Amino acid sequence: SGVVRAQTGQPITRTFIVRGLNQGTQTIKAETVGSQRLSSVGTADITVAKDFVLGAGRLEVAGSLFNIFNANTISDINLASGSSYGQVLNFLSPRIFRIGVKYRF
């Protein structure tokens, strides 16, 4: 079986930090929410499994491949105004291959 997922990028809003206020440090939105978006995300996953009769039970061998095309879409950036604004904080997880064995009795 397989899964294809596509979604629009997360809405982001630039912020700035104000220090020295009576109520403490505050983060203020510098733009309207959603005025910018991260890139859209598209991934594809697939799983292949086979059952075998083994004695009184069943043995299942499965293999899954996640993020088949190894997309490295940015999923989070630094939103605070300043020299590090836009710095990448996180990417989509890399391609992952998982194998498994399950015995049912």
CSV table of N, CA and C in Angstrom, one decimal:
chain,number,residue,atom,x,y,z
A,1,SER,N,0.8,-1.2,0.0
A,1,SER,CA,0.0,0.0,0.0
A,1,SER,C,0.9,1.2,0.0
A,2,GLY,N,0.3,2.3,-0.4
A,2,GLY,CA,1.1,3.6,-0.4
A,2,GLY,C,0.3,4.8,0.0
A,3,VAL,N,1.0,5.8,0.3
A,3,VAL,CA,0.3,7.1,0.7
A,3,VAL,C,1.1,8.2,0.1
A,4,VAL,N,0.3,9.1,-0.5
A,4,VAL,CA,0.9,10.4,-1.1
A,4,VAL,C,0.2,11.5,-0.3
A,5,ARG,N,1.1,12.4,0.2
A,5,ARG,CA,0.5,13.5,1.0
A,5,ARG,C,1.0,14.8,0.4
A,6,ALA,N,0.1,15.8,0.3
A,6,ALA,CA,0.5,17.1,-0.2
A,6,ALA,C,-0.2,18.1,0.7
A,7,GLN,N,0.5,19.1,1.1
A,7,GLN,CA,-0.1,20.2,1.9
A,7,GLN,C,0.6,21.5,1.7
A,8,THR,N,-0.2,22.6,1.8
A,8,THR,CA,0.4,23.9,1.7
A,8,THR,C,1.3,24.2,2.8
A,9,GLY,N,2.2,25.1,2.6
A,9,GLY,CA,3.2,25.4,3.6
A,9,GLY,C,2.6,26.1,4.8
A,10,GLN,N,3.2,25.9,6.0
A,10,GLN,CA,2.7,26.5,7.2
A,10,GLN,C,2.7,28.0,7.1
A,11,PRO,N,1.7,28.7,7.6
A,11,PRO,CA,1.7,30.2,7.7
A,11,PRO,C,2.7,30.6,8.7
A,12,ILE,N,3.5,31.6,8.4
A,12,ILE,CA,4.5,32.2,9.3
A,12,ILE,C,4.3,33.7,9.5
A,13,THR,N,4.7,34.2,10.6
A,13,THR,CA,4.6,35.6,10.9
A,13,THR,C,5.9,36.1,11.5
A,14,ARG,N,6.5,37.1,11.0
A,14,ARG,CA,7.8,37.7,11.5
A,14,ARG,C,7.4,38.3,12.9
A,15,THR,N,8.3,38.2,13.8
A,15,THR,CA,8.1,38.7,15.2
A,15,THR,C,9.3,39.5,15.6
A,16,PHE,N,9.2,40.3,16.6
A,16,PHE,CA,10.3,41.0,17.3
A,16,PHE,C,10.1,40.9,18.8
A,17,ILE,N,11.2,40.9,19.5
A,17,ILE,CA,11.2,40.8,20.9
A,17,ILE,C,11.4,42.1,21.6
A,18,VAL,N,10.6,42.5,22.6
A,18,VAL,CA,10.7,43.7,23.3
A,18,VAL,C,11.1,43.4,24.7
A,19,ARG,N,12.3,43.9,25.2
A,19,ARG,CA,12.8,43.6,26.5
A,19,ARG,C,12.6,44.8,27.4
A,20,GLY,N,12.7,44.6,28.7
A,20,GLY,CA,12.7,45.7,29.6
A,20,GLY,C,11.4,46.3,30.0
A,21,LEU,N,10.3,45.6,29.6
A,21,LEU,CA,9.0,46.1,30.0
A,21,LEU,C,8.6,45.6,31.4
A,22,ASN,N,7.7,46.4,32.1
A,22,ASN,CA,7.3,46.0,33.4
A,22,ASN,C,6.7,44.6,33.5
A,23,GLN,N,6.0,44.1,32.4
A,23,GLN,CA,5.4,42.8,32.4
A,23,GLN,C,6.4,41.7,31.9
A,24,GLY,N,7.7,42.1,31.7
A,24,GLY,CA,8.7,41.2,31.2
A,24,GLY,C,8.9,41.3,29.7
A,25,THR,N,9.7,40.4,29.2
A,25,THR,CA,10.0,40.3,27.8
A,25,THR,C,8.7,39.9,27.0
A,26,GLN,N,8.4,40.5,25.9
A,26,GLN,CA,7.2,40.2,25.1
A,26,GLN,C,7.6,40.0,23.7
A,27,THR,N,7.0,39.0,23.0
A,27,THR,CA,7.2,38.8,21.6
A,27,THR,C,6.0,39.4,20.9
A,28,ILE,N,6.3,40.3,19.9
A,28,ILE,CA,5.2,41.0,19.2
A,28,ILE,C,5.2,40.6,17.7
A,29,LYS,N,4.1,40.4,17.2
A,29,LYS,CA,4.0,40.1,15.7
A,29,LYS,C,4.2,41.3,14.9
A,30,ALA,N,5.1,41.2,13.9
A,30,ALA,CA,5.5,42.4,13.1
A,30,ALA,C,4.7,42.4,11.8
A,31,GLU,N,3.9,41.3,11.5
A,31,GLU,CA,3.1,41.2,10.3
A,31,GLU,C,1.8,40.6,10.7
A,32,THR,N,0.9,40.6,9.7
A,32,THR,CA,-0.3,39.9,10.0
A,32,THR,C,-0.1,38.4,9.9
A,33,VAL,N,-0.8,37.6,10.6
A,33,VAL,CA,-0.6,36.1,10.6
A,33,VAL,C,-0.9,35.6,9.3
A,34,GLY,N,0.0,34.8,8.7
A,34,GLY,CA,-0.2,34.1,7.4
A,34,GLY,C,0.2,35.0,6.2
A,35,SER,N,0.8,36.1,6.5
A,35,SER,CA,1.2,37.0,5.3
A,35,SER,C,2.3,36.3,4.5
A,36,GLN,N,3.0,35.3,5.1
A,36,GLN,CA,4.0,34.5,4.4
A,36,GLN,C,3.7,33.1,4.7
A,37,ARG,N,4.2,32.2,3.9
A,37,ARG,CA,4.1,30.7,4.1
A,37,ARG,C,5.4,30.1,3.8
A,38,LEU,N,5.7,29.0,4.5
A,38,LEU,CA,6.8,28.1,4.1
A,38,LEU,C,6.4,27.4,2.8
A,39,SER,N,7.4,26.7,2.2
A,39,SER,CA,7.1,25.9,1.0
A,39,SER,C,6.2,24.8,1.2
A,40,SER,N,5.4,24.5,0.2
A,40,SER,CA,4.5,23.3,0.3
A,40,SER,C,5.2,22.1,0.5
A,41,VAL,N,4.6,21.1,1.1
A,41,VAL,CA,5.2,19.8,1.4
A,41,VAL,C,4.5,18.7,0.6
A,42,GLY,N,5.3,17.9,0.0
A,42,GLY,CA,4.8,16.7,-0.7
A,42,GLY,C,5.7,15.5,-0.4
A,43,THR,N,5.0,14.4,0.1
A,43,THR,CA,5.8,13.2,0.4
A,43,THR,C,5.0,12.0,-0.2
A,44,ALA,N,5.8,10.9,-0.3
A,44,ALA,CA,5.2,9.6,-0.7
A,44,ALA,C,5.8,8.5,0.1
A,45,ASP,N,5.0,7.6,0.6
A,45,ASP,CA,5.4,6.5,1.4
A,45,ASP,C,4.8,5.2,0.8
A,46,ILE,N,5.5,4.1,1.0
A,46,ILE,CA,5.0,2.8,0.5
A,46,ILE,C,5.3,1.7,1.5
A,47,THR,N,4.4,0.7,1.6
A,47,THR,CA,4.7,-0.5,2.5
A,47,THR,C,4.3,-1.7,1.7
A,48,VAL,N,5.2,-2.7,1.8
A,48,VAL,CA,5.0,-4.0,1.2
A,48,VAL,C,5.1,-5.1,2.3
A,49,ALA,N,4.1,-6.0,2.3
A,49,ALA,CA,4.1,-7.0,3.3
A,49,ALA,C,3.7,-8.4,2.7
A,50,LYS,N,4.2,-9.4,3.3
A,50,LYS,CA,3.9,-10.8,2.8
A,50,LYS,C,3.7,-11.7,4.0
A,51,ASP,N,2.6,-12.4,4.0
A,51,ASP,CA,2.3,-13.4,5.1
A,51,ASP,C,2.7,-14.8,4.7
A,52,PHE,N,3.2,-15.6,5.6
A,52,PHE,CA,3.6,-17.0,5.4
A,52,PHE,C,3.0,-17.8,6.5
A,53,VAL,N,2.4,-19.0,6.2
A,53,VAL,CA,1.9,-19.9,7.2
A,53,VAL,C,3.1,-20.6,7.7
A,54,LEU,N,3.2,-20.6,9.1
A,54,LEU,CA,4.4,-21.2,9.7
A,54,LEU,C,3.9,-21.9,11.0
A,55,GLY,N,3.8,-23.2,10.8
A,55,GLY,CA,3.3,-24.0,12.0
A,55,GLY,C,1.8,-23.7,12.2
A,56,ALA,N,1.5,-23.4,13.5
A,56,ALA,CA,0.2,-23.0,13.9
A,56,ALA,C,-0.1,-21.5,13.8
A,57,GLY,N,0.8,-20.8,13.3
A,57,GLY,CA,0.6,-19.3,13.2
A,57,GLY,C,1.0,-18.8,11.8
A,58,ARG,N,1.1,-17.5,11.8
A,58,ARG,CA,1.4,-16.8,10.5
A,58,ARG,C,2.6,-15.8,10.8
A,59,LEU,N,3.5,-15.8,9.9
A,59,LEU,CA,4.6,-14.9,9.9
A,59,LEU,C,4.5,-13.9,8.9
A,60,GLU,N,4.5,-12.6,9.3
A,60,GLU,CA,4.4,-11.5,8.3
A,60,GLU,C,5.8,-10.8,8.3
A,61,VAL,N,6.3,-10.6,7.1
A,61,VAL,CA,7.5,-9.8,6.8
A,61,VAL,C,7.1,-8.6,6.1
A,62,ALA,N,7.5,-7.4,6.5
A,62,ALA,CA,7.1,-6.2,5.9
A,62,ALA,C,8.3,-5.2,5.8
A,63,GLY,N,8.2,-4.4,4.7
A,63,GLY,CA,9.2,-3.3,4.5
A,63,GLY,C,8.4,-2.1,4.2
A,64,SER,N,8.9,-1.0,4.8
A,64,SER,CA,8.2,0.3,4.5
A,64,SER,C,9.3,1.3,4.1
A,65,LEU,N,9.0,2.2,3.2
A,65,LEU,CA,9.9,3.2,2.7
A,65,LEU,C,9.1,4.5,2.9
A,66,PHE,N,9.6,5.4,3.7
A,66,PHE,CA,9.0,6.7,4.0
A,66,PHE,C,9.8,7.8,3.3
A,67,ASN,N,9.1,8.8,2.8
A,67,ASN,CA,9.7,9.9,2.1
A,67,ASN,C,10.5,9.4,0.9
A,68,ILE,N,9.9,8.7,0.1
A,68,ILE,CA,10.5,8.0,-1.1
A,68,ILE,C,11.5,8.9,-1.9
A,69,PHE,N,11.0,10.1,-2.1
A,69,PHE,CA,11.8,11.0,-3.0
A,69,PHE,C,12.8,11.8,-2.2
A,70,ASN,N,12.9,11.6,-0.9
A,70,ASN,CA,13.9,12.2,0.0
A,70,ASN,C,13.7,13.8,0.0
A,71,ALA,N,12.5,14.2,0.0
A,71,ALA,CA,12.2,15.7,0.0
A,71,ALA,C,12.9,16.3,1.3
A,72,ASN,N,13.5,17.4,1.2
A,72,ASN,CA,14.1,18.0,2.3
A,72,ASN,C,13.5,19.4,2.5
A,73,THR,N,12.2,19.5,2.5
A,73,THR,CA,11.4,20.7,2.6
A,73,THR,C,11.6,21.3,4.0
A,74,ILE,N,11.8,22.6,4.1
A,74,ILE,CA,12.0,23.3,5.4
A,74,ILE,C,10.7,23.3,6.1
A,75,SER,N,10.7,22.9,7.4
A,75,SER,CA,9.4,22.8,8.1
A,75,SER,C,9.4,23.8,9.3
A,76,ASP,N,10.5,24.5,9.5
A,76,ASP,CA,10.5,25.6,10.6
A,76,ASP,C,11.7,26.5,10.4
A,77,ILE,N,11.4,27.8,10.6
A,77,ILE,CA,12.5,28.8,10.5
A,77,ILE,C,12.4,29.7,11.7
A,78,ASN,N,13.5,30.4,12.0
A,78,ASN,CA,13.5,31.4,13.0
A,78,ASN,C,12.7,32.6,12.6
A,79,LEU,N,11.7,33.0,13.3
A,79,LEU,CA,10.8,34.1,12.9
A,79,LEU,C,11.1,35.4,13.6
A,80,ALA,N,12.1,35.4,14.5
A,80,ALA,CA,12.4,36.6,15.3
A,80,ALA,C,13.2,37.5,14.4
A,81,SER,N,12.8,38.8,14.3
A,81,SER,CA,13.6,39.8,13.5
A,81,SER,C,15.0,39.9,14.0
A,82,GLY,N,15.9,40.1,13.1
A,82,GLY,CA,17.3,40.3,13.5
A,82,GLY,C,18.2,39.5,12.6
A,83,SER,N,19.4,39.3,12.9
A,83,SER,CA,20.4,38.7,12.0
A,83,SER,C,20.1,37.2,11.8
A,84,SER,N,19.4,36.6,12.6
A,84,SER,CA,19.1,35.2,12.4
A,84,SER,C,17.7,34.9,11.9
A,85,TYR,N,17.0,36.0,11.4
A,85,TYR,CA,15.7,35.8,10.9
A,85,TYR,C,15.8,34.9,9.6
A,86,GLY,N,14.9,34.0,9.5
A,86,GLY,CA,14.9,33.1,8.4
A,86,GLY,C,15.8,31.9,8.5
A,87,GLN,N,16.6,31.8,9.5
A,87,GLN,CA,17.5,30.7,9.7
A,87,GLN,C,16.7,29.4,9.8
A,88,VAL,N,17.1,28.4,9.1
A,88,VAL,CA,16.4,27.1,9.1
A,88,VAL,C,16.6,26.4,10.5
A,89,LEU,N,15.5,26.0,11.1
A,89,LEU,CA,15.5,25.3,12.3
A,89,LEU,C,15.2,23.8,12.2
A,90,ASN,N,14.5,23.4,11.1
A,90,ASN,CA,14.1,22.0,11.0
A,90,ASN,C,13.7,21.7,9.5
A,91,PHE,N,14.0,20.5,9.1
A,91,PHE,CA,13.7,20.0,7.8
A,91,PHE,C,12.7,18.8,8.0
A,92,LEU,N,12.1,18.4,6.9
A,92,LEU,CA,11.3,17.2,6.8
A,92,LEU,C,12.2,16.0,7.0
A,93,SER,N,11.8,15.0,7.7
A,93,SER,CA,12.6,13.9,8.0
A,93,SER,C,13.1,13.2,6.7
A,94,PRO,N,14.4,12.7,6.7
A,94,PRO,CA,14.9,12.1,5.5
A,94,PRO,C,14.3,10.8,5.2
A,95,ARG,N,14.7,10.2,4.0
A,95,ARG,CA,14.1,8.9,3.6
A,95,ARG,C,14.5,7.9,4.7
A,96,ILE,N,13.5,7.1,5.0
A,96,ILE,CA,13.7,6.1,6.1
A,96,ILE,C,13.2,4.7,5.5
A,97,PHE,N,14.0,3.7,5.7
A,97,PHE,CA,13.5,2.3,5.4
A,97,PHE,C,13.4,1.5,6.7
A,98,ARG,N,12.2,0.9,6.8
A,98,ARG,CA,11.9,0.1,8.0
A,98,ARG,C,11.5,-1.3,7.6
A,99,ILE,N,12.1,-2.3,8.2
A,99,ILE,CA,11.7,-3.7,8.0
A,99,ILE,C,11.2,-4.2,9.3
A,100,GLY,N,10.3,-5.2,9.2
A,100,GLY,CA,9.7,-5.7,10.4
A,100,GLY,C,9.3,-7.2,10.2
A,101,VAL,N,9.2,-7.9,11.3
A,101,VAL,CA,8.7,-9.3,11.2
A,101,VAL,C,7.7,-9.4,12.4
A,102,LYS,N,6.6,-10.0,12.1
A,102,LYS,CA,5.5,-10.2,13.1
A,102,LYS,C,5.1,-11.7,13.0
A,103,TYR,N,4.9,-12.3,14.2
A,103,TYR,CA,4.4,-13.7,14.3
A,103,TYR,C,3.1,-13.7,15.0
A,104,ARG,N,2.1,-14.2,14.4
A,104,ARG,CA,0.8,-14.3,15.0
A,104,ARG,C,0.4,-15.7,15.3
A,105,PHE,N,0.0,-16.0,16.5
A,105,PHE,CA,-0.4,-17.4,16.8
A,105,PHE,C,-1.7,-17.4,17.5
